[in-house]
CSV table of C-alpha atoms and ligand atoms in Angstrom, one decimal:
chain,number,residue,atom,x,y,z
A,1,MET,CA,-19.6,-46.0,10.5
A,2,PRO,CA,-20.8,-45.6,6.9
A,3,SER,CA,-18.4,-43.5,4.8
A,4,THR,CA,-20.8,-40.7,3.9
A,5,ASN,CA,-20.5,-37.0,4.0
A,6,SER,CA,-22.5,-36.5,7.1
A,7,ALA,CA,-20.6,-39.1,9.1
A,8,TRP,CA,-17.4,-37.4,8.3
A,9,VAL,CA,-18.7,-33.9,8.9
A,10,ALA,CA,-19.9,-34.8,12.3
A,11,ARG,CA,-16.5,-36.2,13.2
A,12,ASP,CA,-14.8,-33.1,11.8
A,13,LEU,CA,-17.1,-30.7,13.6
A,14,ALA,CA,-16.2,-32.2,17.0
A,15,HIS,CA,-12.5,-31.2,16.7
A,16,VAL,CA,-11.3,-29.4,13.5
A,17,TRP,CA,-11.2,-25.6,13.7
A,18,HIS,CA,-11.3,-24.4,10.0
A,19,PRO,CA,-9.2,-21.6,8.6
A,20,CYS,CA,-10.9,-18.3,7.8
A,21,THR,CA,-14.3,-19.6,8.9
A,22,GLN,CA,-17.0,-18.7,11.2
A,23,MET,CA,-17.6,-22.3,12.6
A,24,LYS,CA,-21.2,-21.6,13.4
A,25,ASP,CA,-22.0,-21.3,9.7
A,26,HIS,CA,-21.4,-24.9,9.4
A,27,GLU,CA,-24.3,-25.7,11.7
A,28,GLY,CA,-26.8,-23.9,9.4
A,29,GLU,CA,-27.3,-24.1,5.6
A,30,LEU,CA,-23.6,-24.0,4.7
A,31,PRO,CA,-22.4,-27.4,4.3
A,32,LEU,CA,-18.8,-28.5,5.0
A,33,VAL,CA,-17.6,-30.7,2.1
A,34,PRO,CA,-15.4,-33.8,3.0
A,35,ILE,CA,-13.4,-34.7,0.0
A,36,ARG,CA,-12.4,-38.2,-0.6
A,37,ARG,CA,-10.2,-37.7,-3.8
A,38,GLY,CA,-9.1,-35.3,-6.4
A,39,VAL,CA,-8.6,-36.0,-10.1
A,40,GLY,CA,-7.5,-33.4,-12.6
A,41,ALA,CA,-9.6,-30.3,-12.1
A,42,TRP,CA,-12.2,-32.3,-10.1
A,43,LEU,CA,-12.7,-33.1,-6.4
A,44,GLU,CA,-15.1,-35.8,-5.2
A,45,ASP,CA,-16.9,-36.1,-1.9
A,46,TYR,CA,-18.0,-39.1,0.1
A,47,ASP,CA,-21.5,-39.2,-1.3
A,48,GLY,CA,-19.9,-39.4,-4.8
A,49,ARG,CA,-20.6,-35.9,-5.8
A,50,ARG,CA,-18.1,-34.0,-8.0
A,51,TYR,CA,-16.9,-30.4,-7.9
A,52,LEU,CA,-15.1,-28.8,-10.6
A,53,ASP,CA,-12.2,-26.8,-8.7
A,54,ALA,CA,-12.5,-23.4,-10.2
A,55,VAL,CA,-10.4,-21.7,-7.5
A,56,SER,CA,-7.5,-24.1,-7.8
A,57,SER,CA,-7.9,-25.1,-4.1
A,58,TRP,CA,-7.2,-21.5,-2.8
A,59,TRP,CA,-5.0,-20.6,-5.8
A,60,VAL,CA,-2.4,-23.3,-5.3
A,61,ASN,CA,-3.1,-26.0,-7.8
A,62,LEU,CA,-1.5,-25.7,-11.2
A,63,PHE,CA,-1.7,-29.1,-13.0
A,64,GLY,CA,-4.8,-30.8,-11.4
A,65,HIS,CA,-5.1,-33.0,-8.3
A,66,ALA,CA,-3.3,-36.3,-8.1
A,67,ASN,CA,-1.2,-35.3,-11.2
A,68,ALA,CA,0.5,-38.5,-12.4
A,69,ARG,CA,3.8,-36.7,-13.2
A,70,ILE,CA,4.1,-34.8,-9.9
A,71,ASN,CA,3.0,-37.7,-7.8
A,72,ALA,CA,5.7,-39.8,-9.3
A,73,ALA,CA,8.4,-37.1,-8.6
A,74,VAL,CA,7.2,-36.7,-5.1
A,75,ARG,CA,7.1,-40.5,-4.6
A,76,GLU,CA,10.6,-41.0,-5.9
A,77,GLN,CA,11.9,-38.3,-3.6
A,78,LEU,CA,10.1,-39.8,-0.7
A,79,GLU,CA,12.1,-43.1,-1.0
A,80,ARG,CA,15.4,-41.3,-1.0
A,81,LEU,CA,15.0,-38.3,1.6
A,82,GLU,CA,12.0,-36.8,3.1
A,83,HIS,CA,13.6,-34.1,5.0
A,84,VAL,CA,17.0,-32.7,6.2
A,85,ILE,CA,18.0,-29.6,7.9
A,86,LEU,CA,19.1,-26.9,5.5
A,87,ALA,CA,21.6,-25.2,7.8
A,88,GLY,CA,24.9,-26.8,7.3
A,89,PHE,CA,23.5,-29.5,5.1
A,90,THR,CA,22.0,-29.3,1.5
A,91,HIS,CA,20.4,-31.7,-1.0
A,92,GLU,CA,20.0,-32.3,-4.7
A,93,PRO,CA,16.3,-31.0,-5.1
A,94,VAL,CA,16.9,-27.5,-3.4
A,95,ILE,CA,20.0,-27.0,-5.5
A,96,THR,CA,18.4,-27.9,-8.8
A,97,LEU,CA,15.4,-25.9,-7.8
A,98,SER,CA,17.4,-22.8,-7.0
A,99,GLU,CA,19.4,-23.1,-10.4
A,100,ARG,CA,16.0,-23.3,-12.2
A,101,LEU,CA,14.4,-20.6,-10.4
A,102,THR,CA,17.1,-18.2,-10.9
A,103,ALA,CA,17.3,-19.2,-14.6
A,104,ILE,CA,13.6,-18.2,-15.1
A,105,ALA,CA,13.1,-15.3,-12.6
A,106,PRO,CA,13.3,-11.5,-13.8
A,107,ALA,CA,17.0,-10.7,-14.3
A,108,GLY,CA,19.3,-10.2,-11.3
A,109,LEU,CA,17.5,-12.6,-9.0
A,110,THR,CA,20.4,-14.9,-8.3
A,111,ARG,CA,19.7,-16.0,-4.7
A,112,CYS,CA,17.0,-18.2,-3.1
A,113,PHE,CA,16.1,-18.2,0.6
A,114,TYR,CA,13.6,-20.7,1.4
A,115,ALA,CA,10.8,-20.9,3.9
A,116,ASP,CA,7.6,-23.0,4.1
A,117,ASN,CA,4.5,-20.9,3.4
A,118,GLY,CA,3.6,-17.5,1.8
A,119,SER,CA,3.4,-15.5,5.0
A,120,SER,CA,6.8,-16.6,6.1
A,121,ALA,CA,8.3,-15.5,2.7
A,122,ILE,CA,6.8,-12.1,3.4
A,123,GLU,CA,8.4,-12.1,6.9
A,124,VAL,CA,11.6,-13.0,5.4
A,125,ALA,CA,11.5,-10.4,2.7
A,126,LEU,CA,10.5,-7.6,5.4
A,127,LYS,CA,13.4,-8.7,7.7
A,128,MET,CA,16.0,-8.9,4.8
A,129,SER,CA,15.1,-5.5,3.5
A,130,PHE,CA,15.2,-3.9,6.9
A,131,HIS,CA,18.4,-5.7,7.8
A,132,PHE,CA,20.2,-4.8,4.6
A,133,TRP,CA,19.7,-1.2,5.3
A,134,ARG,CA,21.1,-1.6,8.7
A,135,ASN,CA,24.0,-3.6,7.5
A,136,THR,CA,24.7,-0.9,5.1
A,137,GLY,CA,24.5,2.1,7.7
A,138,HIS,CA,21.0,3.1,7.1
A,139,SER,CA,19.5,2.3,10.5
A,140,GLY,CA,16.9,5.1,10.1
A,141,LYS,CA,15.1,3.0,7.5
A,142,ARG,CA,12.6,1.0,9.3
A,143,ARG,CA,9.1,1.6,7.6
A,144,PHE,CA,7.2,0.0,4.7
A,145,ILE,CA,5.0,1.5,2.2
A,146,THR,CA,2.0,-0.7,1.1
A,147,LEU,CA,-1.0,-0.3,-1.2
A,148,GLU,CA,-4.7,0.0,-0.1
A,149,ASN,CA,-6.3,-3.3,-0.6
A,150,SER,CA,-3.2,-5.4,-0.6
A,151,TYR,CA,-2.9,-8.8,1.0
A,152,HIS,CA,0.3,-10.4,2.1
A,153,GLY,CA,-0.6,-13.1,4.6
A,154,GLU,CA,-1.7,-13.6,8.2
A,155,THR,CA,1.4,-13.5,10.4
A,156,LEU,CA,1.8,-10.3,12.1
A,157,GLY,CA,4.3,-8.7,9.8
A,158,ALA,CA,2.5,-9.8,6.8
A,159,LEU,CA,-0.8,-8.7,8.2
A,160,ALA,CA,0.7,-5.4,9.0
A,161,VAL,CA,1.7,-4.7,5.5
A,162,GLY,CA,-1.6,-5.9,4.2
A,163,ASN,CA,-4.6,-3.8,3.9
A,164,VAL,CA,-7.8,-6.0,3.9
A,165,GLU,CA,-9.7,-4.7,6.8
A,166,LEU,CA,-11.7,-7.7,7.5
A,167,TYR,CA,-8.6,-9.6,8.3
A,168,LYS,CA,-6.5,-6.7,9.9
A,169,ASP,CA,-8.6,-4.4,11.9
A,170,ILE,CA,-9.1,-6.4,15.1
A,171,TYR,CA,-5.3,-7.2,15.3
A,172,ARG,CA,-4.3,-3.4,14.9
A,173,PRO,CA,-2.8,-3.0,18.4
A,174,LEU,CA,-0.4,-5.8,17.6
A,175,LEU,CA,0.9,-4.4,14.3
A,176,MET,CA,3.7,-2.3,13.1
A,177,ASP,CA,2.8,1.1,11.7
A,178,VAL,CA,3.0,1.3,7.8
A,179,LEU,CA,2.4,3.9,5.2
A,180,THR,CA,-0.4,3.2,2.9
A,181,VAL,CA,-1.1,4.6,-0.5
A,182,PRO,CA,-4.2,4.5,-2.7
A,183,SER,CA,-4.6,1.2,-4.9
A,184,PRO,CA,-4.1,1.8,-8.7
A,185,ASP,CA,-7.0,-0.8,-9.0
A,186,ALA,CA,-8.4,0.3,-12.4
A,187,TYR,CA,-12.0,-0.3,-11.3
A,188,GLY,CA,-11.5,3.2,-9.6
A,189,ARG,CA,-10.9,5.0,-12.8
A,190,GLU,CA,-13.1,7.6,-14.3
A,191,PRO,CA,-15.3,6.3,-17.1
A,192,ALA,CA,-13.2,8.1,-19.9
A,193,GLU,CA,-9.8,7.4,-18.2
A,194,SER,CA,-7.6,4.5,-19.5
A,195,ALA,CA,-6.2,1.9,-17.0
A,196,ALA,CA,-2.8,3.3,-17.7
A,197,GLY,CA,-3.8,6.8,-17.2
A,198,TYR,CA,-5.3,5.9,-13.9
A,199,ALA,CA,-2.1,3.9,-12.9
A,200,ARG,CA,-0.1,7.0,-13.6
A,201,ARG,CA,-2.5,9.3,-11.6
A,202,ARG,CA,-2.4,7.0,-8.6
A,203,PHE,CA,1.3,6.6,-8.9
A,204,ALA,CA,1.7,10.3,-8.0
A,205,ASP,CA,0.4,9.5,-4.7
A,206,LEU,CA,3.1,7.0,-4.2
A,207,GLU,CA,5.8,9.3,-5.5
A,208,ALA,CA,4.8,11.9,-3.1
A,209,THR,CA,4.9,9.4,-0.1
A,210,LEU,CA,8.4,8.3,-1.3
A,211,ALA,CA,9.6,11.9,-1.5
A,212,GLU,CA,8.5,12.6,2.1
A,213,HIS,CA,9.4,9.2,3.6
A,214,ALA,CA,12.1,7.6,1.6
A,215,HIS,CA,14.8,8.3,4.4
A,216,GLU,CA,12.7,6.1,6.8
A,217,THR,CA,11.5,3.6,4.4
A,218,CYS,CA,12.9,0.2,3.8
A,219,ALA,CA,10.7,-1.0,0.9
A,220,VAL,CA,7.5,-0.6,-1.1
A,221,ILE,CA,5.7,-4.0,-1.1
A,222,LEU,CA,3.0,-4.9,-3.6
A,223,GLU,CA,1.2,-7.7,-5.5
A,224,PRO,CA,2.1,-7.3,-9.2
A,225,LEU,CA,-0.8,-6.7,-11.5
A,226,VAL,CA,-3.6,-8.3,-9.5
A,227,GLN,CA,-4.5,-7.7,-5.7
A,228,CYS,CA,-6.2,-11.1,-5.3
A,229,ALA,CA,-7.5,-11.4,-1.8
A,230,ALA,CA,-9.1,-7.9,-2.0
A,231,GLY,CA,-11.2,-9.2,-4.9
A,232,MET,CA,-8.9,-9.7,-8.0
A,233,ARG,CA,-8.3,-6.0,-8.3
A,234,MET,CA,-6.4,-5.4,-11.4
A,235,TYR,CA,-4.1,-2.5,-12.5
A,236,ASP,CA,-2.0,-1.6,-15.3
A,237,PRO,CA,1.8,-2.6,-15.6
A,238,LEU,CA,2.7,0.9,-16.1
A,239,TYR,CA,2.4,1.3,-12.3
A,240,LEU,CA,5.2,-1.3,-11.9
A,241,LYS,CA,7.4,0.5,-14.4
A,242,LEU,CA,7.0,3.9,-12.7
A,243,LEU,CA,7.5,2.2,-9.2
A,244,ARG,CA,10.7,0.5,-10.3
A,245,SER,CA,12.4,3.8,-11.3
A,246,ALA,CA,11.1,5.6,-8.2
A,247,CYS,CA,12.4,3.0,-5.9
A,248,ASP,CA,15.8,3.5,-7.4
A,249,ARG,CA,15.7,7.2,-7.3
A,250,HIS,CA,14.7,7.1,-3.6
A,251,GLN,CA,17.0,4.3,-2.6
A,252,VAL,CA,14.0,2.1,-1.4
A,253,HIS,CA,13.6,-1.8,-2.1
A,254,LEU,CA,10.7,-3.0,-4.3
A,255,ILE,CA,9.4,-6.2,-3.0
A,256,ALA,CA,7.2,-8.1,-5.3
A,257,ASP,CA,4.6,-10.5,-3.7
A,258,GLU,CA,4.1,-13.0,-6.4
A,259,ILE,CA,2.8,-15.7,-4.1
A,260,ALA,CA,-0.6,-15.7,-5.9
A,261,VAL,CA,0.2,-14.2,-9.3
A,262,GLY,CA,3.4,-16.2,-10.0
A,263,PHE,CA,3.7,-19.2,-12.1
A,264,GLY,CA,1.6,-18.1,-15.0
A,265,ARG,CA,-1.6,-16.9,-13.4
A,266,THR,CA,-1.4,-13.6,-15.1
A,267,GLY,CA,-0.4,-15.1,-18.6
A,268,THR,CA,3.4,-14.7,-18.1
A,269,MET,CA,5.5,-16.8,-15.7
A,270,PHE,CA,5.9,-14.0,-13.4
A,271,ALA,CA,3.6,-10.9,-13.4
A,272,CYS,CA,6.6,-8.5,-13.2
A,273,GLU,CA,7.6,-9.6,-16.7
A,274,GLN,CA,4.7,-7.6,-18.1
A,275,ALA,CA,6.1,-4.4,-16.9
A,276,GLY,CA,9.7,-5.5,-17.9
A,277,ILE,CA,11.0,-5.0,-14.3
A,278,SER,CA,13.1,-6.8,-11.8
A,279,PRO,CA,12.0,-6.5,-8.1
A,280,ASP,CA,14.8,-6.3,-5.4
A,281,LEU,CA,13.1,-9.1,-3.5
A,282,MET,CA,10.5,-11.6,-5.0
A,283,CYS,CA,8.2,-13.8,-2.9
A,284,LEU,CA,6.9,-17.1,-4.3
A,285,SER,CA,4.8,-19.8,-2.8
A,286,LYS,CA,1.4,-21.4,-3.6
A,287,GLY,CA,1.8,-22.4,-7.3
A,288,LEU,CA,5.5,-23.0,-6.6
A,289,THR,CA,5.0,-26.8,-5.8
A,290,ALA,CA,2.0,-26.9,-8.2
A,291,GLY,CA,-0.2,-26.7,-5.0
A,292,TYR,CA,1.3,-30.0,-3.7
A,293,LEU,CA,3.3,-29.0,-0.6
A,294,PRO,CA,3.9,-26.0,1.6
A,295,LEU,CA,7.1,-24.4,0.4
A,296,SER,CA,8.1,-20.7,-0.3
A,297,VAL,CA,11.0,-18.8,-1.5
A,298,VAL,CA,12.4,-15.3,-1.6
A,299,LEU,CA,14.6,-14.4,-4.5
A,300,THR,CA,17.1,-11.6,-4.4
A,301,GLY,CA,20.2,-10.4,-6.0
A,302,GLU,CA,23.9,-10.0,-5.3
A,303,ARG,CA,23.6,-6.5,-3.8
A,304,ILE,CA,21.4,-7.7,-1.0
A,305,TYR,CA,23.2,-10.9,-0.5
A,306,THR,CA,26.7,-9.4,-0.3
A,307,ALA,CA,25.5,-7.1,2.5
A,308,PHE,CA,25.1,-10.0,4.7
A,309,TYR,CA,28.3,-11.7,3.7
A,310,ASP,CA,31.1,-11.2,6.0
A,311,GLU,CA,33.3,-12.6,8.7
A,312,TYR,CA,31.0,-14.3,11.4
A,313,ALA,CA,32.1,-11.9,14.2
A,314,LYS,CA,30.7,-8.9,12.3
A,315,LEU,CA,27.4,-10.5,13.1
A,316,SER,CA,26.0,-9.4,9.8
A,317,ALA,CA,24.3,-12.6,8.8
A,318,PHE,CA,20.7,-13.3,8.2
A,319,LEU,CA,19.9,-15.5,11.2
A,320,HIS,CA,16.3,-16.5,10.1
A,321,SER,CA,15.0,-20.0,9.7
A,322,HIS,CA,12.0,-22.3,9.7
A,323,SER,CA,12.1,-26.1,10.6
A,324,PHE,CA,10.9,-27.1,7.1
A,325,THR,CA,13.0,-24.7,5.1
A,326,GLY,CA,13.5,-25.9,1.6
A,327,ASN,CA,11.9,-29.3,2.2
A,328,PRO,CA,13.0,-31.9,-0.3
A,329,LEU,CA,9.4,-33.2,-1.1
A,330,GLY,CA,8.3,-29.7,-1.9
A,331,CYS,CA,11.4,-29.0,-4.0
A,332,ALA,CA,10.7,-32.2,-6.0
A,333,ALA,CA,7.2,-31.2,-6.6
A,334,ALA,CA,8.3,-27.8,-7.7
A,335,LEU,CA,10.8,-29.3,-10.1
A,336,ALA,CA,8.1,-31.5,-11.7
A,337,SER,CA,6.0,-28.6,-12.1
A,338,LEU,CA,8.7,-26.6,-14.0
A,339,ASP,CA,9.3,-29.7,-16.1
A,340,ILE,CA,5.6,-29.6,-17.1
A,341,PHE,CA,5.7,-25.8,-17.9
A,342,ARG,CA,8.6,-26.4,-20.2
A,343,GLU,CA,7.6,-29.6,-22.0
A,344,GLU,CA,3.9,-29.1,-22.3
A,345,ARG,CA,4.4,-25.4,-23.2
A,346,THR,CA,1.9,-24.4,-20.4
A,347,LEU,CA,2.1,-20.6,-20.9
A,348,GLU,CA,1.2,-21.1,-24.6
A,349,HIS,CA,-1.5,-23.6,-24.0
A,350,ASN,CA,-3.0,-21.1,-21.3
A,351,ARG,CA,-3.3,-18.4,-23.9
A,352,GLY,CA,-6.0,-20.5,-25.6
A,353,LEU,CA,-7.8,-21.2,-22.4
A,354,ALA,CA,-7.7,-17.5,-21.3
A,355,ALA,CA,-9.0,-16.5,-24.6
A,356,HIS,CA,-11.9,-19.1,-24.2
A,357,MET,CA,-12.8,-17.7,-20.7
A,358,ALA,CA,-12.8,-14.2,-22.1
A,359,GLU,CA,-15.2,-15.1,-24.7
A,360,ARG,CA,-17.4,-16.9,-22.4
A,361,ALA,CA,-17.4,-14.5,-19.6
A,362,ALA,CA,-17.9,-11.3,-21.8
A,363,PRO,CA,-21.7,-11.6,-22.0
A,364,LEU,CA,-22.0,-11.4,-18.3
A,365,ALA,CA,-20.9,-7.6,-18.6
A,366,ALA,CA,-24.4,-6.9,-19.9
A,367,HIS,CA,-26.0,-8.2,-16.6
A,368,PRO,CA,-27.9,-5.4,-14.9
A,369,HIS,CA,-26.1,-6.3,-11.6
A,370,VAL,CA,-22.6,-6.8,-13.0
A,371,ALA,CA,-20.5,-3.7,-12.8
A,372,GLU,CA,-17.3,-5.1,-14.4
A,373,VAL,CA,-15.8,-8.3,-16.0
A,374,ARG,CA,-12.2,-8.1,-15.8
A,375,GLN,CA,-9.3,-10.5,-16.8
A,376,ARG,CA,-5.5,-10.8,-16.5
A,377,GLY,CA,-4.4,-14.1,-18.2
A,378,MET,CA,-6.0,-17.0,-16.3
A,379,ILE,CA,-7.6,-14.9,-13.7
A,380,VAL,CA,-11.1,-13.6,-14.5
A,381,ALA,CA,-13.4,-11.5,-12.0
A,382,ILE,CA,-17.0,-10.6,-12.2
A,383,GLU,CA,-18.0,-7.6,-10.0
A,384,MET,CA,-21.6,-7.7,-8.7
A,385,ALA,CA,-23.0,-4.4,-7.7
A,386,ALA,CA,-26.3,-3.1,-6.2
A,387,ASP,CA,-26.4,-0.1,-8.5
A,388,LYS,CA,-24.4,-0.7,-11.7
A,389,ALA,CA,-24.3,2.9,-13.0
A,390,HIS,CA,-22.8,4.2,-9.8
A,391,ARG,CA,-20.9,1.1,-8.9
A,392,THR,CA,-22.5,0.9,-5.5
A,393,PRO,CA,-21.6,-2.4,-3.9
A,394,TYR,CA,-24.0,-4.6,-2.1
A,395,PRO,CA,-23.7,-4.3,1.7
A,396,TRP,CA,-21.4,-7.0,2.9
A,397,GLN,CA,-24.0,-8.2,5.4
A,398,GLU,CA,-26.2,-9.4,2.6
A,399,ARG,CA,-23.4,-12.1,1.8
A,400,ARG,CA,-24.4,-12.2,-2.1
A,401,GLY,CA,-21.2,-14.1,-2.8
A,402,LEU,CA,-22.3,-16.7,-0.4
A,403,ARG,CA,-25.4,-17.4,-2.4
A,404,VAL,CA,-23.3,-17.9,-5.6
A,405,TYR,CA,-21.1,-20.3,-3.7
A,406,ARG,CA,-24.1,-22.4,-2.5
A,407,HIS,CA,-25.6,-22.6,-5.9
A,408,ALA,CA,-22.4,-23.5,-7.6
A,409,LEU,CA,-21.8,-26.2,-5.1
A,410,SER,CA,-25.3,-27.7,-5.8
A,411,ARG,CA,-24.3,-27.7,-9.5
A,412,GLY,CA,-20.9,-29.3,-9.0
A,413,VAL,CA,-18.6,-26.3,-9.3
A,414,LEU,CA,-16.4,-24.8,-6.6
A,415,LEU,CA,-16.7,-21.1,-6.7
A,416,ARG,CA,-15.6,-19.0,-3.7
A,417,PRO,CA,-16.6,-15.4,-4.3
A,418,ILE,CA,-14.7,-12.7,-2.3
A,419,GLY,CA,-17.5,-10.5,-1.2
A,420,ASN,CA,-19.2,-9.3,-4.3
A,421,VAL,CA,-16.6,-10.5,-6.6
A,422,VAL,CA,-17.1,-13.9,-8.4
A,423,TYR,CA,-14.0,-15.2,-9.9
A,424,PHE,CA,-12.2,-18.0,-11.8
A,425,MET,CA,-8.7,-19.1,-11.1
A,426,PRO,CA,-8.8,-22.7,-12.6
A,427,PRO,CA,-6.0,-25.2,-12.7
A,428,TYR,CA,-4.2,-25.2,-16.1
A,429,VAL,CA,-5.7,-28.6,-16.9
A,430,ILE,CA,-9.1,-27.3,-17.2
A,431,THR,CA,-10.7,-28.1,-20.5
A,432,PRO,CA,-12.8,-25.5,-22.7
A,433,GLU,CA,-15.9,-27.7,-21.8
A,434,GLU,CA,-15.2,-27.3,-18.1
A,435,ILE,CA,-14.9,-23.5,-18.7
A,436,ASP,CA,-18.2,-23.5,-20.3
A,437,LEU,CA,-19.7,-25.2,-17.2
A,438,MET,CA,-18.0,-23.1,-14.7
A,439,VAL,CA,-19.0,-19.8,-16.5
A,440,GLU,CA,-22.6,-21.0,-17.0
A,441,VAL,CA,-23.0,-21.9,-13.3
A,442,ALA,CA,-21.4,-18.7,-12.3
A,443,ARG,CA,-24.0,-17.0,-14.5
A,444,GLU,CA,-26.8,-18.9,-13.0
A,445,GLY,CA,-25.3,-18.1,-9.4
A,446,ILE,CA,-25.2,-14.4,-10.3
A,447,GLU,CA,-28.7,-14.4,-11.4
A,448,LEU,CA,-30.0,-15.9,-8.2
A,449,ALA,CA,-27.7,-13.8,-6.0
A,450,THR,CA,-28.9,-10.5,-7.5
A,451,CYS,CA,-32.6,-11.2,-8.2
A,452,ALA,CA,-33.8,-9.9,-5.0
B,1,PLP,C1,-1.9,-16.3,0.0
B,1,PLP,C2,-1.0,-15.3,-0.1
B,1,PLP,C3,0.0,-14.9,0.9
B,1,PLP,C4,0.2,-15.8,2.1
B,1,PLP,O1,0.5,-17.1,1.9
B,1,PLP,P1,0.2,-18.2,2.9
B,1,PLP,O2,0.9,-19.4,2.4
B,1,PLP,O3,-1.4,-18.4,3.0
B,1,PLP,O4,0.7,-17.7,4.2
B,1,PLP,C5,0.7,-13.7,0.9
B,1,PLP,N1,0.6,-13.0,-0.3
B,1,PLP,C6,-0.4,-13.2,-1.3
B,1,PLP,C7,-0.4,-12.2,-2.5
B,1,PLP,C8,-1.1,-14.2,-1.2
B,1,PLP,O5,-2.1,-14.4,-2.2
């Protein structure tokens, strides 16, 4: 069989059920793209076409595909130990990674509990918070507070604390009940209002909910600074500052889901740094392994850790596990990634790239159907709207973003708009010239998608 796109697509569609996909779409004009290899910020298909990976393959890739340094680290680890049970046993990569993560994490996060994907890390954090309160004599605390438009993953606990209706609605009968407060998303502010002013105003809702429900609440869970899956909705760091002090006052945990925003996406290593706060629990995945392997971790501090530490017969231990918890190959990739951050001064380098993206994306704001161009570090989002003045969105049925996606593919760029939001979240190896291409193709795509 010739090794062409269409040959692979035919075999794929016979057996592979793709994630987050209406499979019928692939029978029509929406091509499935089989990828033969990746190099740096580029992916290449079986027909020899190349695509600039402007979404870091779903926000996971940091230093390009087939990165020589990370490849070597994983290969070296592979020759020594591919995996070992992490209960009762341990290994060098997980020890070193835990030392390195606790050294760079916000102050007070000294303990690492591993899982193997983002949703599982959220489950760990939720269970750990609930169990902490039980172990410390507060068994009435069993609820969670979440933000409108938040996303925390697809497993049932993670889905319950999320608030993207498209993913959640159908499963509602299966989900635990949560308290949901309005999002501080700065897109919702009044024309003359600052993002910080809006964050303060929205925080009043959360404060009121805490005042009423703290006695039955384990934790507030949120994505610091950017609610990515809801369309890169951004808010002011002040909200996190206010939240930290409110959680202390009301004796409620703060769970920071940095699964998407961690590892430099917002300009700092962790988004919480921009508010100068430390969460009680911090979830990491995606960029943790530079996008190489499934691995996640929940960091917490001594206060929570010691609440589980006792004689076995007290039955206070955290009896949670996943088969691939702390996988050595994933840890080796993560360590190589942290080496690159340090030695290549990635955060500093990214400031130049972010400034270049800002400059190139700015003119898009003048487009009659672009209601906002927003940015936080290495994330840029462009909000298309039917009516710019009133910020009226296009009806979702029109699938405007899909038109941008298809145009971009035809021009060799992988963009994957979320509804009406076109965004860039590129790997850090992208060049200024590649940024120019990415923004130009997005501009063309928006033009096409909004012209009729
Ligand atoms: C992707 C994501 C998750 C879920 O991670 P998975 O590895 O896909 O299960 C959770 N929270 C946020 C903020 C994410 O972006």
